[in-house]
Amino acid sequence: LKILFSSRIEAPERWLPLLQSLLPEDEFVLEGGNDIDVAIVASPHPGVLKRLGNAKLIQSLWMGVERLLEDPDLPRNVPLARLVDPGMTAAMTETVLAHTLDWHRRLYRYREQQKTRTWKRFRQYMASDHTVGILGMGALGTAASRPLLDLGFKVVGWSRRAKTVEGVACYTDLHEVLLRSDVVVCLLPLTAQTQGVLNLENLKKIREGGGVINCARGPHVVRDDLIAVLDSGHLAHAWLDVFDKEPLPEDDPLWTHPKVSVTPHAAALTEPRTAVVEIAKNIEAVRRGERPPHLVDFQAGY
Amino acid sequence: LKILFSSRIEAPERWLPLLQSLLPEDEFVLEGGNDIDVAIVASPHPGVLKRLGNAKLIQSLWMGVERLLEDPDLPRNVPLARLVDPGMTAAMTETVLAHTLDWHRRLYRYREQQKTRTWKRFRQYMASDHTVGILGMGALGTAASRPLLDLGFKVVGWSRRAKTVEGVACYTDLHEVLLRSDVVVCLLPLTAQTQGVLNLENLKKIREGGGVINCARGPHVVRDDLIAVLDSGHLAHAWLDVFDKEPLPEDDPLWTHPKVSVTPHAAALTEPRTAVVEIAKNIEAVRRGERPPHLVDFQAGY
């Protein structure tokens, strides 16, 4: 097969040697025309997408595909696969766990106290005293629920379609999840339905003193609504990895808000060592004339 | 049985109702003389220990008993039990996990960057790229190893006596553990042998860029040696919950060191809801004339 790699962000030298070693008989190219069989893309170079009408698969290097779907050049007749990368999934689990424990153990408050050299203990809670609400019970949400449950947290999950995940109370009604949650973790795909889901009305439903962790996409959270619930004292802290505009502009109030921890869209990066295994599986499926898993539902938008 | 509760720190009103409900036929008192059968203590009131020579058990409310052992009034003929509290153990696991992930995900560096509104991603590592060294493979170290292993970290452990813990490479030679460790977690009892164990020579053996988490006792770490290895850049960050003097004095350089996170001896507190179950079991053992588990070895010092 002739396989195109095109990205303005991911470096081909990190990817091509690993891909070539798993797919030794295929030809990898960095530019190509109508003869491409499979295109591996992540912010592809301009003009690339519109020449892919004859391809058998467009494989995203990322899990989020909302930018590709917005692009009018994306051929809608070609199957588009999201990358469900075990390394990226594991990284997200680590990050969700780190931030949840930061809230649960009150470490964000101890950091504030350190600034004023204040030695004061807060009341300790058991994990089973707290409920973590996960918005988005796909691969990421399901994986993140596991160690939280193992530690003893109660976990509730929200998804568009009814799901069954062991140990997690799953709801399709967001209201039910928010009312039960001390910490809300957003791992949703960005679609017309999920944009702005963490707005004032919904943020107020989270339990008093709770936290918000957004590791999905910036527009899931209405920034000024979040600042309002933090300033009112209803919520205690927010951990934000994603923003409406990235890099987060220097004058954005989130940078300096004392109740906000900012990370630079680094919650979970694609891990080439594990991702290439998934990509190779998808390409082998194409070679056999089969449809790979995790194809984007253009109607649902992810 | 006549059971004395004596503590200058733990409030009897948090403990006695729970204890009484599990041991309805026993008599609980806050003061007493030579007729006490069991004494439950944590920093007991002055003069209490020396009247306990006829007791059948002295039950600490804490896991660390070095202060009791230093007290010349402690009767050496009476069995002394450390409290191995499942709630406290779970809390320690949470804290160790939180700090290890803070290091592994570079969250301490992202917090520094937030201060200067710097948007820069660091390289991501997989958990399996990193080794956590646990000093002290008793109840706490063994429990903390579990979720670390589940996340994929390599775990090595050091203990005085040879141990076998599933998934953990256990050594009795400290040198072997430190050389393999990216992050070192101190969960040791404080004894003559473990005091100052994290000195300059040993801290330098930890892998470059690594971290130190001390949730045991302040004197395990030689403060100025730790500051030296942080300042030299050999180690990246330290998470300290315990100190030579507590509360940490206002003029201590650890409060303001940019590579040190200070918490006020709050890594893991005794959890009355779970601890009383263990205490009741020990008291039932005394009632049957048996020796409860977790008795202090006066020779070993813990």
Coordinates of C-alpha atoms in Angstrom, one line a residue:
Chain A
L1 CA 0.0 0.0 0.0
K2 CA 1.0 3.6 -0.5
I3 CA 0.8 5.4 2.8
L4 CA 0.9 9.2 3.1
F5 CA 2.1 10.8 6.4
S6 CA 1.1 14.4 6.7
S7 CA 1.2 16.6 9.8
R8 CA 2.2 20.2 10.6
I9 CA 2.7 19.2 14.2
E10 CA 3.8 15.6 14.6
A11 CA 7.3 15.0 13.4
P12 CA 7.6 12.3 10.7
E13 CA 11.0 11.2 12.0
R14 CA 9.3 10.1 15.2
W15 CA 6.8 8.0 13.4
L16 CA 8.0 6.7 10.1
P17 CA 10.8 4.4 11.4
L18 CA 8.3 2.7 13.8
L19 CA 5.6 2.4 11.2
Q20 CA 8.0 1.1 8.6
S21 CA 9.3 -1.6 11.0
L22 CA 5.7 -2.8 11.5
L23 CA 4.7 -2.5 7.9
P24 CA 7.9 -3.4 6.0
E25 CA 6.3 -4.0 2.6
D26 CA 4.3 -0.7 2.4
E27 CA 5.6 2.5 0.9
F28 CA 5.6 5.6 3.1
V29 CA 5.5 9.0 1.5
L30 CA 5.3 12.6 2.8
E31 CA 3.6 14.0 -0.3
G32 CA 1.3 12.3 -2.8
G33 CA -1.6 12.7 -5.2
N34 CA -4.6 10.6 -6.1
D35 CA -2.8 7.3 -5.7
I36 CA -2.6 7.3 -1.9
D37 CA -4.2 4.2 -0.2
V38 CA -4.0 5.3 3.4
A39 CA -3.4 8.8 4.8
I40 CA -2.1 9.2 8.3
V41 CA -2.9 12.7 9.4
A42 CA -2.8 15.2 12.3
S43 CA -3.3 18.8 11.2
P44 CA -2.3 17.8 7.6
H45 CA -0.5 20.2 5.3
P46 CA -2.8 22.4 3.2
G47 CA -4.3 20.8 0.1
V48 CA -3.6 17.2 1.3
L49 CA -7.2 16.3 2.3
K50 CA -8.9 17.2 -1.0
R51 CA -6.7 14.8 -3.0
L52 CA -7.7 11.8 -0.8
G53 CA -11.0 11.0 -2.5
N54 CA -9.7 7.6 -3.7
A55 CA -8.1 6.6 -0.4
K56 CA -9.3 3.5 1.5
L57 CA -8.7 5.1 4.9
I58 CA -7.8 8.3 6.6
Q59 CA -6.2 7.6 9.9
S60 CA -6.0 10.4 12.4
L61 CA -3.0 10.4 14.7
W62 CA -5.2 12.0 17.4
M63 CA -8.3 11.0 19.2
G64 CA -10.1 14.3 18.7
V65 CA -11.2 14.8 15.0
E66 CA -13.3 17.9 15.3
R67 CA -10.8 20.0 13.3
L68 CA -10.8 17.4 10.4
L69 CA -14.5 17.3 10.4
E70 CA -14.7 21.1 10.1
D71 CA -12.5 21.0 7.0
P72 CA -14.5 21.3 3.8
D73 CA -11.8 19.5 2.0
L74 CA -12.3 16.3 4.0
P75 CA -13.7 13.6 1.6
R76 CA -16.8 12.3 3.3
N77 CA -16.8 9.1 1.2
V78 CA -13.5 7.8 2.8
P79 CA -13.6 6.1 6.2
L80 CA -12.0 8.2 8.8
A81 CA -10.5 6.5 11.9
R82 CA -9.9 8.1 15.2
L83 CA -6.7 6.9 17.0
V84 CA -7.5 5.0 20.2
D85 CA -4.0 4.7 21.4
P86 CA -3.3 2.6 24.5
G87 CA -0.4 4.9 25.5
M88 CA -2.5 8.0 25.2
T89 CA -5.3 6.4 27.1
A90 CA -3.0 5.4 29.9
A91 CA -1.6 8.9 30.0
M92 CA -5.1 10.3 30.3
T93 CA -5.9 7.9 33.2
E94 CA -2.7 9.1 35.0
T95 CA -3.6 12.7 34.6
V96 CA -7.2 12.3 35.7
L97 CA -6.0 10.3 38.7
A98 CA -3.4 13.0 39.5
H99 CA -5.9 15.9 39.4
T100 CA -8.7 13.9 41.2
L101 CA -6.2 13.1 44.0
D102 CA -5.0 16.7 44.1
W103 CA -8.6 17.6 44.9
H104 CA -9.4 14.7 47.2
R105 CA -6.2 15.2 49.3
R106 CA -6.6 19.0 49.2
L107 CA -3.1 19.4 47.8
Y108 CA -4.2 22.5 45.8
R109 CA -5.1 24.1 49.2
Y110 CA -1.8 23.0 50.8
R111 CA 0.0 24.7 48.0
E112 CA -1.8 27.9 48.7
Q113 CA -0.9 27.6 52.4
Q114 CA 2.8 27.0 51.6
K115 CA 2.8 30.5 50.0
T116 CA 2.0 32.0 53.4
R117 CA 3.9 29.4 55.4
T118 CA 0.7 28.2 57.0
W119 CA 0.8 24.9 58.8
K120 CA -2.9 23.8 59.0
R121 CA -4.4 20.4 58.3
F122 CA -7.7 20.0 56.6
R123 CA -10.1 17.2 57.4
Q124 CA -9.3 14.0 55.7
Y125 CA -12.0 12.1 53.7
M126 CA -12.0 8.5 52.5
A127 CA -12.2 7.9 48.8
S128 CA -15.5 6.3 49.4
D129 CA -16.8 9.6 50.7
H130 CA -16.4 11.1 47.3
T131 CA -18.0 10.7 43.9
V132 CA -16.2 11.3 40.6
G133 CA -18.4 12.2 37.7
I134 CA -17.0 11.3 34.3
L135 CA -18.5 13.0 31.3
G136 CA -17.8 10.8 28.3
M137 CA -17.8 7.0 29.0
G138 CA -15.8 6.0 25.8
A139 CA -12.4 4.5 25.8
L140 CA -10.9 7.3 27.9
G141 CA -13.6 7.6 30.5
T142 CA -13.9 3.8 30.9
A143 CA -10.1 3.5 31.4
A144 CA -10.0 6.3 33.9
S145 CA -12.8 4.9 36.0
R146 CA -10.8 1.7 36.8
P147 CA -8.1 3.0 39.2
L148 CA -10.6 5.5 40.7
L149 CA -12.8 2.5 41.5
D150 CA -9.9 0.5 42.8
L151 CA -9.0 3.3 45.2
G152 CA -12.6 3.3 46.5
F153 CA -14.1 6.4 44.8
K154 CA -17.7 6.2 43.7
V155 CA -17.8 6.8 40.0
V156 CA -20.8 8.0 37.9
G157 CA -20.6 8.4 34.2
W158 CA -22.5 10.3 31.5
S159 CA -22.8 9.3 27.9
R160 CA -25.1 10.0 25.0
R161 CA -25.8 6.3 24.5
A162 CA -26.6 4.0 27.5
K163 CA -23.4 2.2 28.6
T164 CA -22.6 -0.6 31.0
V165 CA -19.2 -0.2 32.7
E166 CA -18.5 -2.4 35.7
G167 CA -18.6 -0.5 38.9
V168 CA -19.8 2.8 37.3
A169 CA -23.3 4.1 37.7
C170 CA -24.0 5.2 34.1
Y171 CA -26.6 7.8 33.1
T172 CA -27.7 9.3 29.8
D173 CA -29.2 12.2 31.8
L174 CA -26.4 14.7 32.6
H175 CA -28.4 16.2 35.5
E176 CA -28.3 12.9 37.4
V177 CA -24.5 12.8 37.1
L178 CA -23.8 16.4 38.1
L179 CA -26.0 16.3 41.2
R180 CA -24.1 13.2 42.5
S181 CA -20.6 14.5 41.6
D182 CA -17.9 16.1 43.9
V183 CA -15.4 16.2 41.0
V184 CA -16.4 16.3 37.3
V185 CA -14.0 15.1 34.7
C186 CA -14.7 16.1 31.1
L187 CA -13.5 13.6 28.5
L188 CA -16.1 14.2 25.9
P189 CA -15.7 14.5 22.2
L190 CA -16.4 18.0 21.0
T191 CA -19.6 18.1 19.0
A192 CA -22.5 20.5 18.6
Q193 CA -24.2 18.7 21.5
T194 CA -21.3 18.9 23.9
Q195 CA -20.0 22.4 23.2
G196 CA -20.6 24.6 26.3
V197 CA -21.9 21.7 28.4
L198 CA -20.1 23.0 31.5
N199 CA -22.1 26.3 31.6
L200 CA -23.3 28.2 34.7
E201 CA -26.5 26.1 35.1
N202 CA -24.6 22.8 34.9
L203 CA -21.6 23.9 37.0
K204 CA -23.9 24.9 39.8
K205 CA -25.3 21.4 40.0
I206 CA -21.9 19.9 41.0
R207 CA -21.6 19.5 44.8
E208 CA -20.4 22.4 46.8
G209 CA -16.6 22.5 47.3
G210 CA -16.2 20.3 44.2
G211 CA -13.8 20.5 41.4
V212 CA -13.7 20.4 37.6
I213 CA -11.1 18.7 35.4
N214 CA -11.2 19.4 31.7
C215 CA -9.0 17.2 29.6
A216 CA -11.2 17.2 26.5
R217 CA -11.6 20.4 24.6
G218 CA -11.7 24.1 25.7
P219 CA -15.2 24.9 24.3
H220 CA -16.7 22.2 26.6
V221 CA -16.3 24.8 29.4
V222 CA -17.9 28.2 29.3
R223 CA -14.9 30.1 30.8
D224 CA -16.7 33.0 32.4
D225 CA -19.3 30.7 33.9
L226 CA -16.5 28.6 35.4
I227 CA -14.8 31.7 36.8
A228 CA -18.1 32.8 38.3
V229 CA -18.7 29.5 40.2
L230 CA -15.1 29.5 41.4
D231 CA -15.3 33.1 42.6
S232 CA -18.6 32.5 44.3
G233 CA -17.0 29.7 46.3
H234 CA -19.4 27.0 45.0
L235 CA -16.5 25.1 43.4
A236 CA -13.1 24.9 44.9
H237 CA -10.7 24.4 42.1
A238 CA -10.4 23.7 38.3
W239 CA -7.7 21.8 36.4
L240 CA -7.8 22.9 32.8
D241 CA -5.6 21.4 30.1
V242 CA -7.6 22.7 27.1
F243 CA -8.8 26.2 26.1
D244 CA -10.9 28.0 23.6
K245 CA -7.7 29.4 22.1
E246 CA -4.4 27.5 22.3
P247 CA -1.8 28.5 23.3
L248 CA -3.8 30.2 26.1
P249 CA -3.4 33.9 25.4
E250 CA -1.2 35.8 27.8
D251 CA -4.0 38.1 28.9
D252 CA -6.4 35.3 29.7
P253 CA -7.6 35.5 33.3
L254 CA -7.3 31.7 33.7
W255 CA -3.5 32.0 33.8
T256 CA -3.6 33.9 37.1
H257 CA -6.8 32.7 38.7
P258 CA -5.8 31.3 42.1
K259 CA -8.3 28.5 41.8
V260 CA -7.2 27.3 38.4
S261 CA -4.4 25.0 37.5
V262 CA -3.4 25.4 33.8
T263 CA -1.5 22.8 31.8
P264 CA -0.6 23.3 28.1
H265 CA -2.8 20.7 26.4
A266 CA -0.4 18.0 27.8
A267 CA -2.9 15.8 29.8
A268 CA -2.3 12.9 27.3
L269 CA -0.2 12.9 24.2
T270 CA -0.2 10.3 21.5
E271 CA 2.5 7.8 22.3
P272 CA 4.2 6.6 19.1
R273 CA 5.4 3.3 20.6
T274 CA 1.9 2.1 21.3
A275 CA 0.0 4.1 18.6
V276 CA 1.9 2.6 15.7
V277 CA 0.6 -0.9 16.8
E278 CA -3.0 0.4 16.5
I279 CA -2.3 2.1 13.2
A280 CA -0.7 -1.0 11.8
K281 CA -3.7 -3.1 12.8
N282 CA -6.0 -0.7 11.0
I283 CA -3.9 -0.8 7.9
E284 CA -3.9 -4.6 7.9
A285 CA -7.7 -4.4 8.1
V286 CA -7.7 -2.2 5.0
R287 CA -5.4 -4.6 3.3
R288 CA -7.8 -7.5 4.0
G289 CA -10.7 -5.3 2.7
E290 CA -12.2 -5.0 6.2
R291 CA -13.4 -1.9 8.1
P292 CA -11.1 -0.9 11.0
P293 CA -12.6 -0.2 14.4
H294 CA -13.1 3.4 15.8
L295 CA -14.4 4.8 12.5
V296 CA -15.9 8.3 12.9
D297 CA -19.7 8.5 12.7
F298 CA -20.0 11.6 10.5
Q299 CA -23.6 12.1 11.8
A300 CA -22.6 12.0 15.5
G301 CA -19.5 14.1 14.8
Y302 CA -17.0 11.8 16.5
Chain B
L1 CA -12.3 -4.4 80.5
K2 CA -11.4 -1.0 81.7
I3 CA -10.1 1.0 78.8
L4 CA -8.3 4.3 79.1
F5 CA -8.2 6.8 76.2
S6 CA -5.5 9.4 76.6
S7 CA -4.3 11.9 73.9
R8 CA -3.3 15.5 73.8
I9 CA -4.1 15.6 70.1
E10 CA -6.8 13.2 69.2
A11 CA -10.2 14.3 70.4
P12 CA -12.0 11.7 72.6
E13 CA -15.4 12.7 71.3
R14 CA -14.4 11.5 67.8
W15 CA -13.3 8.1 69.1
L16 CA -15.3 7.1 72.2
P17 CA -18.7 6.8 70.6
L18 CA -17.3 4.6 67.8
L19 CA -15.3 2.5 70.2
Q20 CA -18.2 2.1 72.7
S21 CA -20.5 1.0 69.9
L22 CA -18.1 -1.8 68.9
L23 CA -17.2 -2.7 72.5
P24 CA -20.5 -2.1 74.4
E25 CA -19.6 -4.1 77.5
D26 CA -16.3 -2.4 78.2
E27 CA -15.8 0.7 80.3
F28 CA -14.1 3.7 78.7
V29 CA -12.4 6.3 80.9
L30 CA -10.3 9.4 80.2
E31 CA -8.2 9.1 83.4
G32 CA -7.2 6.1 85.5
G33 CA -4.7 4.5 87.7
N34 CA -3.3 1.0 88.1
D35 CA -6.5 -0.7 87.3
I36 CA -6.4 0.0 83.5
D37 CA -6.6 -3.1 81.3
V38 CA -6.0 -1.4 77.9
A39 CA -4.7 2.1 77.2
I40 CA -5.4 3.7 73.9
V41 CA -2.8 6.5 73.5
A42 CA -1.5 9.1 71.0
S43 CA 0.7 11.7 72.7
P44 CA -0.8 10.7 76.1
H45 CA -1.3 13.2 78.9
P46 CA 1.7 13.5 81.2
G47 CA 2.0 10.9 83.9
V48 CA -0.3 8.4 82.2
L49 CA 2.3 6.0 80.9
K50 CA 4.0 5.3 84.1
R51 CA 0.8 4.1 85.7
L52 CA 0.2 1.4 83.1
G53 CA 2.6 -1.3 84.4
N54 CA -0.3 -3.6 85.1
A55 CA -2.1 -3.1 81.7
K56 CA -2.4 -6.0 79.2
L57 CA -2.0 -3.8 76.1
I58 CA -1.0 -0.3 75.2
Q59 CA -2.6 0.5 71.8
S60 CA -1.2 3.4 69.9
L61 CA -3.6 5.4 67.8
W62 CA -0.8 6.0 65.3
M63 CA 1.5 3.9 63.2
G64 CA 4.7 5.7 64.3
V65 CA 5.6 4.9 67.9
E66 CA 9.1 6.4 68.1
R67 CA 7.9 9.1 70.6
L68 CA 6.4 6.5 72.9
L69 CA 9.5 4.4 72.7
E70 CA 11.6 7.5 73.7
D71 CA 9.5 8.1 76.8
P72 CA 11.2 6.7 79.9
D73 CA 7.8 6.3 81.5
L74 CA 6.7 3.7 79.0
P75 CA 6.4 0.3 80.8
R76 CA 8.5 -2.1 78.7
N77 CA 6.8 -5.2 80.2
V78 CA 3.4 -4.3 78.5
P79 CA 2.8 -5.2 74.9
L80 CA 2.6 -2.1 72.7
A81 CA 0.6 -2.3 69.5
R82 CA 1.1 0.0 66.5
L83 CA -2.1 0.9 64.7
V84 CA -2.3 -0.5 61.2
D85 CA -5.4 1.3 60.1
P86 CA -6.8 0.4 56.7
G87 CA -8.2 4.0 56.3
M88 CA -4.8 5.5 57.1
T89 CA -3.1 3.0 54.8
A90 CA -5.5 3.9 52.0
A91 CA -4.8 7.6 52.6
M92 CA -1.1 7.0 52.4
T93 CA -1.5 5.1 49.1
E94 CA -3.5 8.1 47.7
T95 CA -0.9 10.6 48.7
V96 CA 2.0 8.5 47.4
L97 CA 0.2 8.1 44.1
A98 CA -0.7 11.8 43.9
H99 CA 2.9 12.9 44.4
T100 CA 4.4 10.2 42.1
L101 CA 2.0 11.2 39.3
D102 CA 2.8 14.9 40.0
W103 CA 6.4 14.0 39.2
H104 CA 5.7 11.6 36.4
R105 CA 3.3 13.9 34.6
R106 CA 5.6 16.9 35.3
L107 CA 2.7 18.8 37.0
Y108 CA 5.1 20.5 39.4
R109 CA 6.9 22.0 36.4
Y110 CA 3.7 23.1 34.7
R111 CA 2.8 24.9 37.9
E112 CA 6.1 26.8 37.7
Q113 CA 5.3 27.7 34.1
Q114 CA 1.8 28.9 35.0
K115 CA 3.4 31.6 37.1
T116 CA 5.1 33.1 34.0
R117 CA 2.2 32.2 31.7
T118 CA 4.5 29.9 29.7
W119 CA 2.8 27.4 27.3
K120 CA 5.4 24.7 26.8
R121 CA 4.9 21.0 26.7
F122 CA 7.4 18.5 28.2
R123 CA 8.2 15.2 26.8
Q124 CA 5.7 12.5 27.9
Y125 CA 6.9 9.3 29.4
M126 CA 5.0 6.0 29.9
A127 CA 4.7 4.7 33.5
S128 CA 6.8 1.7 32.4
D129 CA 9.6 4.1 31.6
H130 CA 9.9 5.0 35.3
T131 CA 10.8 3.2 38.5
V132 CA 9.5 4.0 41.9
G133 CA 11.6 3.0 44.8
I134 CA 9.8 2.5 48.1
L135 CA 11.8 2.6 51.3
G136 CA 9.9 0.5 53.8
M137 CA 8.0 -2.5 52.5
G138 CA 5.7 -2.9 55.5
A139 CA 1.9 -2.4 55.4
L140 CA 2.2 1.1 53.9
G141 CA 4.8 0.4 51.3
T142 CA 3.1 -2.8 50.2
A143 CA -0.3 -1.1 49.8
A144 CA 1.2 1.8 47.9
S145 CA 3.0 -0.5 45.5
R146 CA -0.3 -1.9 44.2
P147 CA -1.8 1.0 42.2
L148 CA 1.7 2.0 41.0
L149 CA 2.1 -1.4 39.5
D150 CA -1.4 -1.4 38.1
L151 CA -0.6 1.9 36.3
G152 CA 2.5 0.2 34.8
F153 CA 5.3 1.7 36.9
K154 CA 8.2 -0.5 37.8
V155 CA 8.5 -0.7 41.6
V156 CA 11.5 -1.6 43.7
G157 CA 11.4 -1.9 47.5
W158 CA 13.9 -1.7 50.3
S159 CA 13.4 -3.3 53.7
R160 CA 15.6 -4.4 56.6
R161 CA 14.3 -8.0 56.3
A162 CA 14.0 -9.8 53.0
K163 CA 10.4 -9.4 51.7
T164 CA 8.4 -10.9 48.9
V165 CA 5.8 -8.6 47.4
E166 CA 4.1 -9.5 44.1
G167 CA 5.4 -7.4 41.3
V168 CA 8.0 -5.6 43.4
A169 CA 11.7 -6.2 43.1
C170 CA 12.6 -6.3 46.8
Y171 CA 16.2 -5.6 48.1
T172 CA 17.7 -5.5 51.6
D173 CA 20.6 -3.4 50.0
L174 CA 19.6 0.2 49.9
H175 CA 22.2 1.0 47.2
E176 CA 20.5 -1.4 44.8
V177 CA 17.1 0.4 45.2
L178 CA 18.4 3.9 44.9
L179 CA 20.4 3.3 41.8
R180 CA 17.3 2.0 40.0
S181 CA 14.9 4.7 41.3
D182 CA 13.5 7.7 39.5
V183 CA 11.3 8.6 42.4
V184 CA 12.0 7.5 46.0
V185 CA 9.2 7.3 48.5
C186 CA 10.1 7.1 52.2
L187 CA 7.6 5.1 54.3
L188 CA 10.1 3.8 56.9
P189 CA 9.7 3.6 60.6
L190 CA 12.0 6.0 62.4
T191 CA 14.8 4.1 64.2
A192 CA 18.5 4.5 64.9
Q193 CA 19.1 2.7 61.6
T194 CA 16.8 4.7 59.4
Q195 CA 17.5 8.2 60.8
G196 CA 19.3 10.3 58.1
V197 CA 19.0 7.6 55.5
L198 CA 18.3 10.2 52.8
N199 CA 21.7 11.9 53.2
L200 CA 23.9 13.4 50.4
E201 CA 25.6 10.2 49.4
N202 CA 22.3 8.3 49.1
L203 CA 20.3 11.1 47.5
K204 CA 23.0 11.4 44.8
K205 CA 22.3 7.7 43.9
I206 CA 18.8 8.4 42.8
R207 CA 18.5 8.9 39.0
E208 CA 19.1 12.3 37.6
G209 CA 15.9 14.4 37.3
G210 CA 14.2 12.3 40.0
G211 CA 12.1 13.1 42.9
V212 CA 11.8 12.4 46.7
I213 CA 8.6 11.9 48.6
N214 CA 8.9 11.8 52.3
C215 CA 5.7 10.7 54.1
A216 CA 7.5 9.0 57.0
R217 CA 9.3 11.1 59.5
G218 CA 11.3 14.3 59.1
P219 CA 14.7 13.0 60.4
H220 CA 14.8 10.4 57.6
V221 CA 15.9 13.2 55.3
V222 CA 19.0 15.3 56.0
R223 CA 17.5 18.7 55.1
D224 CA 20.5 20.5 53.9
D225 CA 21.7 17.5 51.8
L226 CA 18.3 17.4 50.1
I227 CA 18.5 21.2 49.4
A228 CA 22.0 20.6 48.0
V229 CA 20.9 17.9 45.5
L230 CA 17.8 20.0 44.4
D231 CA 20.0 23.1 44.0
S232 CA 22.6 21.2 42.0
G233 CA 19.8 20.1 39.6
H234 CA 20.4 16.4 40.3
L235 CA 16.9 15.9 41.7
A236 CA 14.0 17.8 40.3
H237 CA 11.5 18.1 43.1
A238 CA 10.7 17.0 46.7
W239 CA 7.4 16.4 48.3
L240 CA 7.8 16.7 52.1
D241 CA 5.0 16.0 54.6
V242 CA 7.2 15.6 57.7
F243 CA 10.0 17.7 59.2
D244 CA 12.6 17.7 61.9
K245 CA 10.5 20.2 63.8
E246 CA 6.7 20.4 63.4
P247 CA 5.0 22.7 62.7
L248 CA 7.8 23.6 60.2
P249 CA 9.3 26.8 61.6
E250 CA 8.4 29.9 59.7
D251 CA 12.1 30.7 58.8
D252 CA 12.8 27.2 57.5
P253 CA 14.2 27.4 53.9
L254 CA 12.0 24.5 52.8
W255 CA 8.8 26.7 53.0
T256 CA 10.1 28.9 50.1
H257 CA 12.3 26.5 48.1
P258 CA 10.9 26.4 44.6
K259 CA 11.6 22.7 44.2
V260 CA 9.9 21.7 47.5
S261 CA 6.2 21.0 48.1
V262 CA 5.3 21.3 51.8
T263 CA 2.3 19.6 53.4
P264 CA 1.6 19.8 57.1
H265 CA 2.0 16.2 58.2
A266 CA -1.3 15.4 56.5
A267 CA -0.2 12.7 54.0
A268 CA -2.3 10.1 55.9
L269 CA -4.3 10.6 59.1
T270 CA -5.8 7.9 61.2
E271 CA -9.4 7.4 60.1
P272 CA -11.6 6.7 63.1
R273 CA -14.2 4.8 61.1
T274 CA -11.7 2.1 60.1
A275 CA -9.3 2.3 63.0
V276 CA -11.8 1.4 65.7
V277 CA -12.4 -1.9 63.9
E278 CA -8.7 -2.8 64.2
I279 CA -8.6 -1.5 67.8
A280 CA -11.6 -3.6 68.7
K281 CA -10.0 -6.7 67.2
N282 CA -6.9 -6.1 69.3
I283 CA -9.0 -5.7 72.4
E284 CA -10.9 -8.8 71.7
A285 CA -7.6 -10.7 71.4
V286 CA -6.6 -9.3 74.8
R287 CA -9.9 -10.5 76.2
R288 CA -9.2 -14.0 74.9
G289 CA -5.7 -13.9 76.4
E290 CA -4.1 -13.7 72.9
R291 CA -1.4 -11.4 71.6
P292 CA -2.7 -9.0 69.0
P293 CA -0.8 -8.5 65.7
H294 CA 1.5 -5.5 65.0
L295 CA 3.1 -5.6 68.4
V296 CA 6.2 -3.4 68.6
D297 CA 9.6 -5.2 68.7
F298 CA 11.3 -3.1 71.3
Q299 CA 14.7 -4.3 70.0
A300 CA 14.0 -3.2 66.4
G301 CA 12.4 0.0 67.5
Y302 CA 9.1 -0.3 65.7

